């Protein structure tokens, strides 16, 4: 279950496209024109909300794309302070760590000028369920923990390593409104939630009708080939043109050829619709599992981005890290690969290839049943 593998391990069309490109010209930087990144940029821009001009810059990874988005927001707005969400994960580079809200991923030496707002976790968030209290906190944070002017806010449309935390209705749009009123931009991190994985939409931010100023993507775009991208509104990216910025392997033609094939496969094989259908079936099985196993405190997610949170008891909601690790290991022994996520590593996160079938769902449900029985 690997979020990088959007269309299936070693998908023949993706492998063939990358091989053909590698045999012709493996490497070429953005300093020179090459059709593969140019076409991929056009294809990605076409997936963005209509009515705006979008520009695309390719990077080597998701965290480099996050770094660029942060620099872009600070350059465009002229403000330094950025808002990020607690329990967010945005990558390992120093800048990406500075907006990551999980202690286990933060190391000494990160840059500052970041203020964190509470994640609107509907299961265990500090204000309980709902949207408004979390939006009010954005205003309070801007008023107290920044200069009053911000560069932007970075939001994973569904938090991944945070433990599959969905943004409740109105949160993304409300956050964008508040941050824009303070001079900043709305940056959507779609590294995990994008490319149709959530089923209803190609980009998870679309669920809220918000139009981001910058969208960051990686992982599933390459189906295992290294690639990241920043897609920004043209006027937002324009001030960056005053200086040089390039990544040696950004816009690498081999990775871009793979990326183009990924987009084509998602379309041709109807993988967004498949994520919706198969994800709904898996969610149903997980909810059924919850009725029989009291250690499952919460089941959540959308499409093929799902999680179950394990607790010591449902009233206290105390995270059960040990049980989570035991279920994880039992599943792994059966060939079912999950991720231990969340600040307490008490959420089993499922982000399988979007070609998962209904038969696979049965195997996953059986694997879980065996694991929960073996560990109870
Ligand atoms: C939501 C999110 N943003 C950014 C990143 C960083 O991407 P990369 O590991 O390609 O640098 C990740 C990686 O897991 C991620 O999950």
Coordinates of C-alpha atoms and ligand atoms in Angstrom, one line a residue:
X1 CA 0.0 0.0 0.0
X2 CA 2.2 2.8 -1.2
X3 CA 0.9 6.2 -2.0
X4 CA 3.7 6.7 -4.6
X5 CA 2.3 3.9 -6.6
X6 CA -0.8 5.5 -8.0
X7 CA -1.6 3.3 -11.0
X8 CA 0.1 0.0 -9.9
X9 CA 3.6 -1.3 -9.5
X10 CA 5.6 -1.4 -12.7
X11 CA 2.6 -0.4 -14.8
X12 CA 3.6 -1.5 -18.3
X13 CA 2.5 1.8 -19.9
X14 CA 4.5 3.9 -17.4
X15 CA 7.6 1.7 -17.7
X16 CA 7.4 1.7 -21.5
X17 CA 7.1 5.5 -21.6
X18 CA 10.0 6.0 -19.2
X19 CA 12.2 3.4 -21.1
X20 CA 11.5 4.9 -24.5
X21 CA 12.4 8.4 -23.2
X22 CA 15.5 7.1 -21.3
X23 CA 16.7 5.4 -24.5
X24 CA 16.3 8.6 -26.5
X25 CA 17.5 11.2 -23.9
X26 CA 17.7 10.4 -20.2
X27 CA 18.5 13.8 -18.9
X28 CA 18.0 17.4 -19.8
X29 CA 17.7 20.3 -17.3
X30 CA 15.1 23.1 -17.3
X31 CA 17.8 25.3 -18.9
X32 CA 16.9 23.7 -22.2
X33 CA 13.5 23.2 -23.8
X34 CA 12.3 19.6 -23.9
X35 CA 8.8 18.5 -25.0
X36 CA 8.2 16.0 -22.2
X37 CA 8.0 18.5 -19.3
X38 CA 6.3 21.0 -21.5
X39 CA 3.5 18.6 -22.3
X40 CA 3.2 17.3 -18.8
X41 CA 3.0 20.9 -17.5
X42 CA 0.1 21.6 -19.9
X43 CA -1.6 18.4 -18.9
X44 CA -1.3 19.3 -15.2
X45 CA -2.4 22.8 -15.7
X46 CA -5.5 21.4 -17.4
X47 CA -6.5 19.6 -14.2
X48 CA -6.6 22.9 -12.2
X49 CA -9.7 25.0 -11.6
X50 CA -10.8 26.9 -14.7
X51 CA -10.7 30.6 -15.1
X52 CA -7.0 31.1 -14.1
X53 CA -3.7 30.9 -15.8
X54 CA -1.5 28.2 -14.2
X55 CA 2.2 27.8 -14.5
X56 CA 4.2 24.6 -13.5
X57 CA 7.7 24.2 -12.1
X58 CA 9.1 20.6 -11.7
X59 CA 11.2 19.5 -8.8
X60 CA 13.0 16.3 -7.7
X61 CA 10.7 15.6 -4.8
X62 CA 7.7 16.7 -2.8
X63 CA 9.7 18.5 -0.1
X64 CA 11.5 20.5 -2.7
X65 CA 8.2 21.5 -4.2
X66 CA 7.0 22.5 -0.7
X67 CA 10.2 24.6 -0.2
X68 CA 9.5 26.3 -3.5
X69 CA 5.9 27.0 -2.6
X70 CA 7.0 28.6 0.7
X71 CA 9.6 30.8 -1.1
X72 CA 7.0 31.7 -3.7
X73 CA 4.5 32.7 -1.1
X74 CA 7.0 34.8 0.8
X75 CA 8.3 36.4 -2.4
X76 CA 4.9 37.2 -3.8
X77 CA 3.4 38.5 -0.5
X78 CA 6.4 40.2 0.9
X79 CA 5.5 38.7 4.2
X80 CA 7.6 36.1 6.2
X81 CA 5.1 34.4 8.5
X82 CA 3.5 31.2 7.3
X83 CA 0.7 29.2 9.0
X84 CA 0.8 25.5 9.1
X85 CA -1.4 22.8 10.8
X86 CA -0.5 20.7 13.7
X87 CA -0.1 17.1 12.8
X88 CA 0.9 18.2 9.3
X89 CA 3.7 16.4 7.4
X90 CA 5.3 18.3 4.5
X91 CA 8.7 16.6 4.1
X92 CA 12.3 16.3 5.4
X93 CA 14.1 19.4 4.0
X94 CA 14.7 22.1 6.6
X95 CA 12.0 24.4 5.2
X96 CA 9.5 21.5 4.9
X97 CA 10.2 20.4 8.4
X98 CA 9.6 23.9 9.7
X99 CA 5.9 23.6 8.7
X100 CA 5.7 19.9 9.8
X101 CA 3.6 19.6 13.0
X102 CA 4.7 16.2 14.3
X103 CA 7.6 16.2 16.8
X104 CA 9.0 12.9 15.6
X105 CA 9.7 14.4 12.2
X106 CA 11.2 17.7 13.4
X107 CA 15.0 18.0 13.9
X108 CA 17.1 20.9 15.3
X109 CA 18.0 23.7 12.9
X110 CA 14.8 24.5 11.1
X111 CA 14.1 28.0 9.9
X112 CA 11.4 29.9 11.8
X113 CA 8.6 32.3 11.0
X114 CA 6.0 29.5 11.2
X115 CA 2.9 29.6 13.4
X116 CA 0.8 26.5 13.9
X117 CA -2.9 26.3 14.1
X118 CA -4.8 23.2 15.5
X119 CA -5.7 20.6 13.0
X120 CA -9.5 20.3 12.6
X121 CA -9.5 16.7 13.7
X122 CA -13.1 15.6 13.9
X123 CA -12.3 12.7 16.2
X124 CA -10.0 14.1 18.7
X125 CA -9.3 17.8 17.8
X126 CA -9.0 20.3 20.7
X127 CA -12.3 21.9 19.8
X128 CA -14.2 18.7 19.1
X129 CA -16.1 18.2 15.9
X130 CA -17.0 21.2 13.7
X131 CA -15.3 23.8 11.5
X132 CA -15.9 27.2 12.9
X133 CA -13.8 27.0 16.1
X134 CA -10.8 25.9 14.0
X135 CA -11.3 28.8 11.6
X136 CA -11.7 31.3 14.5
X137 CA -8.3 30.0 15.8
X138 CA -6.7 30.9 12.4
X139 CA -7.8 34.6 13.0
X140 CA -6.5 34.5 16.6
X141 CA -3.2 33.0 15.5
X142 CA -2.7 35.6 12.8
X143 CA -3.5 38.3 15.4
X144 CA -1.2 36.9 18.1
X145 CA 1.6 34.8 16.7
X146 CA 2.5 36.6 13.5
X147 CA 3.1 40.2 12.5
X148 CA -0.5 40.4 11.5
X149 CA 0.5 39.9 7.9
X150 CA 1.2 36.4 6.5
X151 CA 2.8 34.8 3.5
X152 CA 0.2 32.0 3.5
X153 CA -1.1 28.8 4.9
X154 CA -0.1 25.3 3.8
X155 CA -2.8 22.7 4.2
X156 CA -2.8 19.0 3.2
X157 CA -6.3 18.6 1.8
X158 CA -6.3 15.3 3.8
X159 CA -3.4 14.9 6.2
X160 CA -1.5 11.7 5.5
X161 CA 1.2 11.0 8.1
X162 CA -1.0 13.0 10.6
X163 CA -3.3 10.0 10.5
X164 CA -5.7 10.5 7.6
X165 CA -7.2 13.7 8.9
X166 CA -9.9 15.1 6.6
X167 CA -10.5 18.8 6.5
X168 CA -14.2 19.3 7.5
X169 CA -16.6 21.0 5.1
X170 CA -15.8 24.7 4.8
X171 CA -12.4 24.6 6.4
X172 CA -10.2 24.9 3.4
X173 CA -12.3 27.7 1.9
X174 CA -12.6 29.4 5.2
X175 CA -8.8 29.2 5.8
X176 CA -8.1 30.6 2.4
X177 CA -10.4 33.5 3.0
X178 CA -8.8 34.4 6.4
X179 CA -5.3 34.1 5.2
X180 CA -6.0 36.1 2.1
X181 CA -7.4 38.9 4.3
X182 CA -4.0 39.0 6.0
X183 CA -2.1 39.3 2.7
X184 CA -1.3 35.6 2.3
X185 CA -1.8 32.7 -0.1
X186 CA -3.5 29.4 0.2
X187 CA -1.2 26.5 -0.6
X188 CA -2.7 23.0 -1.1
X189 CA -0.4 20.1 -0.4
X190 CA -1.8 17.3 -2.6
X191 CA 1.2 15.0 -2.4
X192 CA -0.8 12.2 -0.9
X193 CA -4.4 13.2 -1.6
X194 CA -4.2 14.1 -5.3
X195 CA -4.6 12.4 -8.6
X196 CA -8.1 11.1 -8.1
X197 CA -7.3 9.1 -4.9
X198 CA -10.2 10.5 -3.0
X199 CA -12.7 9.3 -5.6
X200 CA -15.0 12.3 -6.0
X201 CA -12.4 14.7 -7.3
X202 CA -9.1 14.7 -9.0
X203 CA -7.7 17.1 -6.3
X204 CA -9.0 16.8 -2.8
X205 CA -9.2 20.6 -2.3
X206 CA -12.0 20.6 -4.9
X207 CA -14.3 19.0 -2.3
X208 CA -14.5 22.5 -0.6
X209 CA -14.7 24.6 -3.8
X210 CA -11.5 26.4 -2.8
X211 CA -9.2 27.7 -5.6
X212 CA -5.7 27.5 -4.2
X213 CA -3.0 30.0 -5.2
X214 CA -0.4 27.2 -5.2
X215 CA -0.8 23.4 -5.5
X216 CA 2.1 21.1 -4.5
X217 CA 2.2 17.5 -5.8
X218 CA 4.7 14.6 -6.1
X219 CA 4.6 10.9 -5.3
X220 CA 1.7 9.5 -7.3
X221 CA 2.6 11.7 -10.3
X222 CA 5.6 9.5 -11.0
X223 CA 4.2 6.1 -9.9
X224 CA 7.7 5.5 -8.4
X225 CA 9.8 7.7 -10.6
X226 CA 11.1 10.8 -8.7
X227 CA 9.2 13.9 -9.5
X228 CA 7.5 16.8 -7.8
X229 CA 5.7 19.9 -9.1
X230 CA 4.5 23.3 -8.0
X231 CA 1.5 24.5 -9.9
X232 CA 0.8 28.2 -9.2
X233 CA -1.4 30.9 -10.5
X234 CA 0.7 32.8 -13.1
X235 CA 0.8 36.1 -11.2
X236 CA 1.8 34.4 -8.0
X237 CA 4.8 32.8 -9.7
X238 CA 5.8 35.8 -11.7
X239 CA 8.0 37.7 -9.1
X240 CA 10.2 34.6 -8.9
X241 CA 11.4 35.2 -12.4
X242 CA 13.7 38.0 -11.1
X243 CA 16.1 35.3 -9.9
X244 CA 17.5 31.9 -10.9
X245 CA 16.0 28.8 -9.5
X246 CA 16.6 25.3 -10.9
X247 CA 16.7 21.7 -9.7
X248 CA 19.2 19.6 -11.6
X249 CA 16.8 16.7 -12.0
X250 CA 13.6 18.8 -12.0
X251 CA 11.8 18.4 -15.3
X252 CA 13.9 15.4 -16.0
X253 CA 12.4 14.0 -19.3
X254 CA 12.4 10.4 -18.1
X255 CA 10.4 11.2 -15.0
X256 CA 8.2 13.5 -17.0
X257 CA 7.5 10.8 -19.6
X258 CA 6.5 8.6 -16.7
X259 CA 4.3 11.3 -15.3
X260 CA 2.5 11.8 -18.6
X261 CA 1.8 8.1 -18.8
X262 CA 0.5 8.1 -15.3
X263 CA -2.1 10.8 -16.1
X264 CA -3.1 8.9 -19.2
X265 CA -3.5 5.7 -17.3
X266 CA -5.6 7.3 -14.6
X267 CA -7.9 8.6 -17.3
X268 CA -8.0 5.6 -19.6
X269 CA -8.4 3.0 -16.8
X270 CA -11.0 5.1 -14.9
X271 CA -8.9 5.0 -11.8
X272 CA -10.6 7.9 -10.0
X273 CA -14.0 6.2 -10.4
X274 CA -12.3 2.9 -9.3
X275 CA -10.9 4.6 -6.2
X276 CA -14.4 5.8 -5.3
X277 CA -16.1 2.5 -5.8
X278 CA -13.4 0.2 -4.3
X279 CA -12.7 2.8 -1.5
X280 CA -16.4 2.8 -0.5
X281 CA -16.4 -1.0 -0.3
X282 CA -13.2 -1.0 1.8
X283 CA -14.6 1.7 4.1
X284 CA -17.7 -0.4 4.6
X285 CA -15.6 -3.4 5.6
X286 CA -13.6 -1.3 8.0
X287 CA -16.7 0.0 9.6
X288 CA -17.9 -3.5 9.9
X289 CA -14.6 -4.5 11.6
X290 CA -15.1 -1.6 14.0
X291 CA -18.4 -3.1 15.2
X292 CA -16.6 -6.3 16.4
X293 CA -13.3 -4.8 17.6
X294 CA -13.5 -2.2 20.4
X295 CA -9.9 -1.2 19.9
X296 CA -10.9 0.5 16.6
X297 CA -11.9 4.0 17.9
X298 CA -12.4 5.6 14.5
X299 CA -12.6 4.8 10.8
X300 CA -12.2 7.6 8.4
X301 CA -11.1 8.8 5.0
X302 CA -12.3 9.0 1.4
X303 CA -11.8 7.0 -1.7
X304 CA -8.6 5.1 -1.4
X305 CA -7.1 7.2 1.4
X306 CA -8.4 5.5 4.5
X307 CA -7.4 5.0 8.1
X308 CA -8.4 3.3 11.3
X309 CA -7.4 4.7 14.7
X310 CA -6.7 2.3 17.5
X311 CA -7.5 3.3 21.1
X312 CA -7.2 1.7 24.5
X313 CA -10.8 2.4 25.2
X314 CA -13.4 4.3 23.2
X315 CA -14.3 6.7 26.0
X316 CA -10.9 8.1 26.9
X317 CA -9.7 7.7 23.2
X318 CA -6.2 7.1 24.6
X319 CA -4.1 6.2 21.5
X320 CA -3.0 2.5 21.5
X321 CA 0.4 2.6 19.9
X322 CA 1.3 -1.0 20.9
X323 CA -1.8 -2.6 19.5
X324 CA -1.3 -0.6 16.3
X325 CA 2.2 -1.9 16.0
X326 CA 1.0 -5.5 16.7
X327 CA -1.8 -5.3 14.1
X328 CA 0.6 -3.7 11.6
X329 CA 3.1 -6.6 12.1
X330 CA 0.4 -9.2 11.8
X331 CA -0.8 -7.7 8.6
X332 CA 2.7 -7.4 7.2
X333 CA 3.2 -11.1 7.9
X334 CA 0.2 -11.8 5.7
X335 CA 1.5 -9.6 2.9
X336 CA -0.7 -6.6 3.8
X337 CA 1.4 -3.4 4.0
X338 CA 0.1 -0.5 6.0
X339 CA 1.6 2.6 7.5
X340 CA 1.6 3.6 11.2
X341 CA 0.6 7.2 11.2
X342 CA -0.4 10.0 13.4
X343 CA 1.6 11.7 16.2
X344 CA 1.1 8.7 18.4
X345 CA 1.5 6.2 15.6
X346 CA -2.0 4.9 16.4
X347 CA -3.5 5.1 13.0
X348 CA -3.2 2.5 10.3
X349 CA -3.2 4.4 7.1
X350 CA -4.2 2.8 3.8
X351 CA -3.2 4.5 0.5
X352 CA -3.0 1.6 -1.9
X353 CA -2.6 1.8 -5.7
X354 CA -5.8 3.1 -7.3
X355 CA -6.2 0.0 -9.3
X356 CA -7.1 -2.0 -6.2
X357 CA -10.0 -4.3 -7.0
X358 CA -13.1 -5.5 -5.1
X359 CA -11.4 -8.9 -4.7
X360 CA -8.5 -7.2 -3.1
X361 CA -10.9 -5.6 -0.6
X362 CA -11.9 -9.1 0.6
X363 CA -8.3 -10.0 1.1
X364 CA -7.6 -6.8 3.1
X365 CA -10.7 -7.4 5.3
X366 CA -9.8 -11.0 5.9
X367 CA -6.2 -9.9 6.8
X368 CA -7.4 -7.4 9.3
X369 CA -9.8 -9.8 10.9
X370 CA -7.0 -12.3 11.3
X371 CA -4.7 -9.6 12.7
X372 CA -7.2 -8.2 15.2
X373 CA -8.1 -11.7 16.5
X374 CA -4.4 -12.7 16.7
X375 CA -3.6 -9.6 18.8
X376 CA -6.6 -9.4 21.1
Ligands
LIG1 C1 1.8 15.4 2.3 C2 3.3 15.3 2.0 N1 3.9 16.5 1.6 C3 5.2 16.4 1.2 C4 5.9 15.3 1.3 C5 7.4 15.3 0.9 O1 7.6 14.6 -0.3 P1 9.0 13.9 -0.6 O2 9.2 12.7 0.4 O3 8.9 13.5 -2.0 O4 10.0 14.9 -0.4 C6 5.3 14.1 1.7 C7 6.0 12.8 1.8 O5 5.6 11.9 2.4 C8 3.9 14.1 2.1 O6 3.3 13.0 2.5

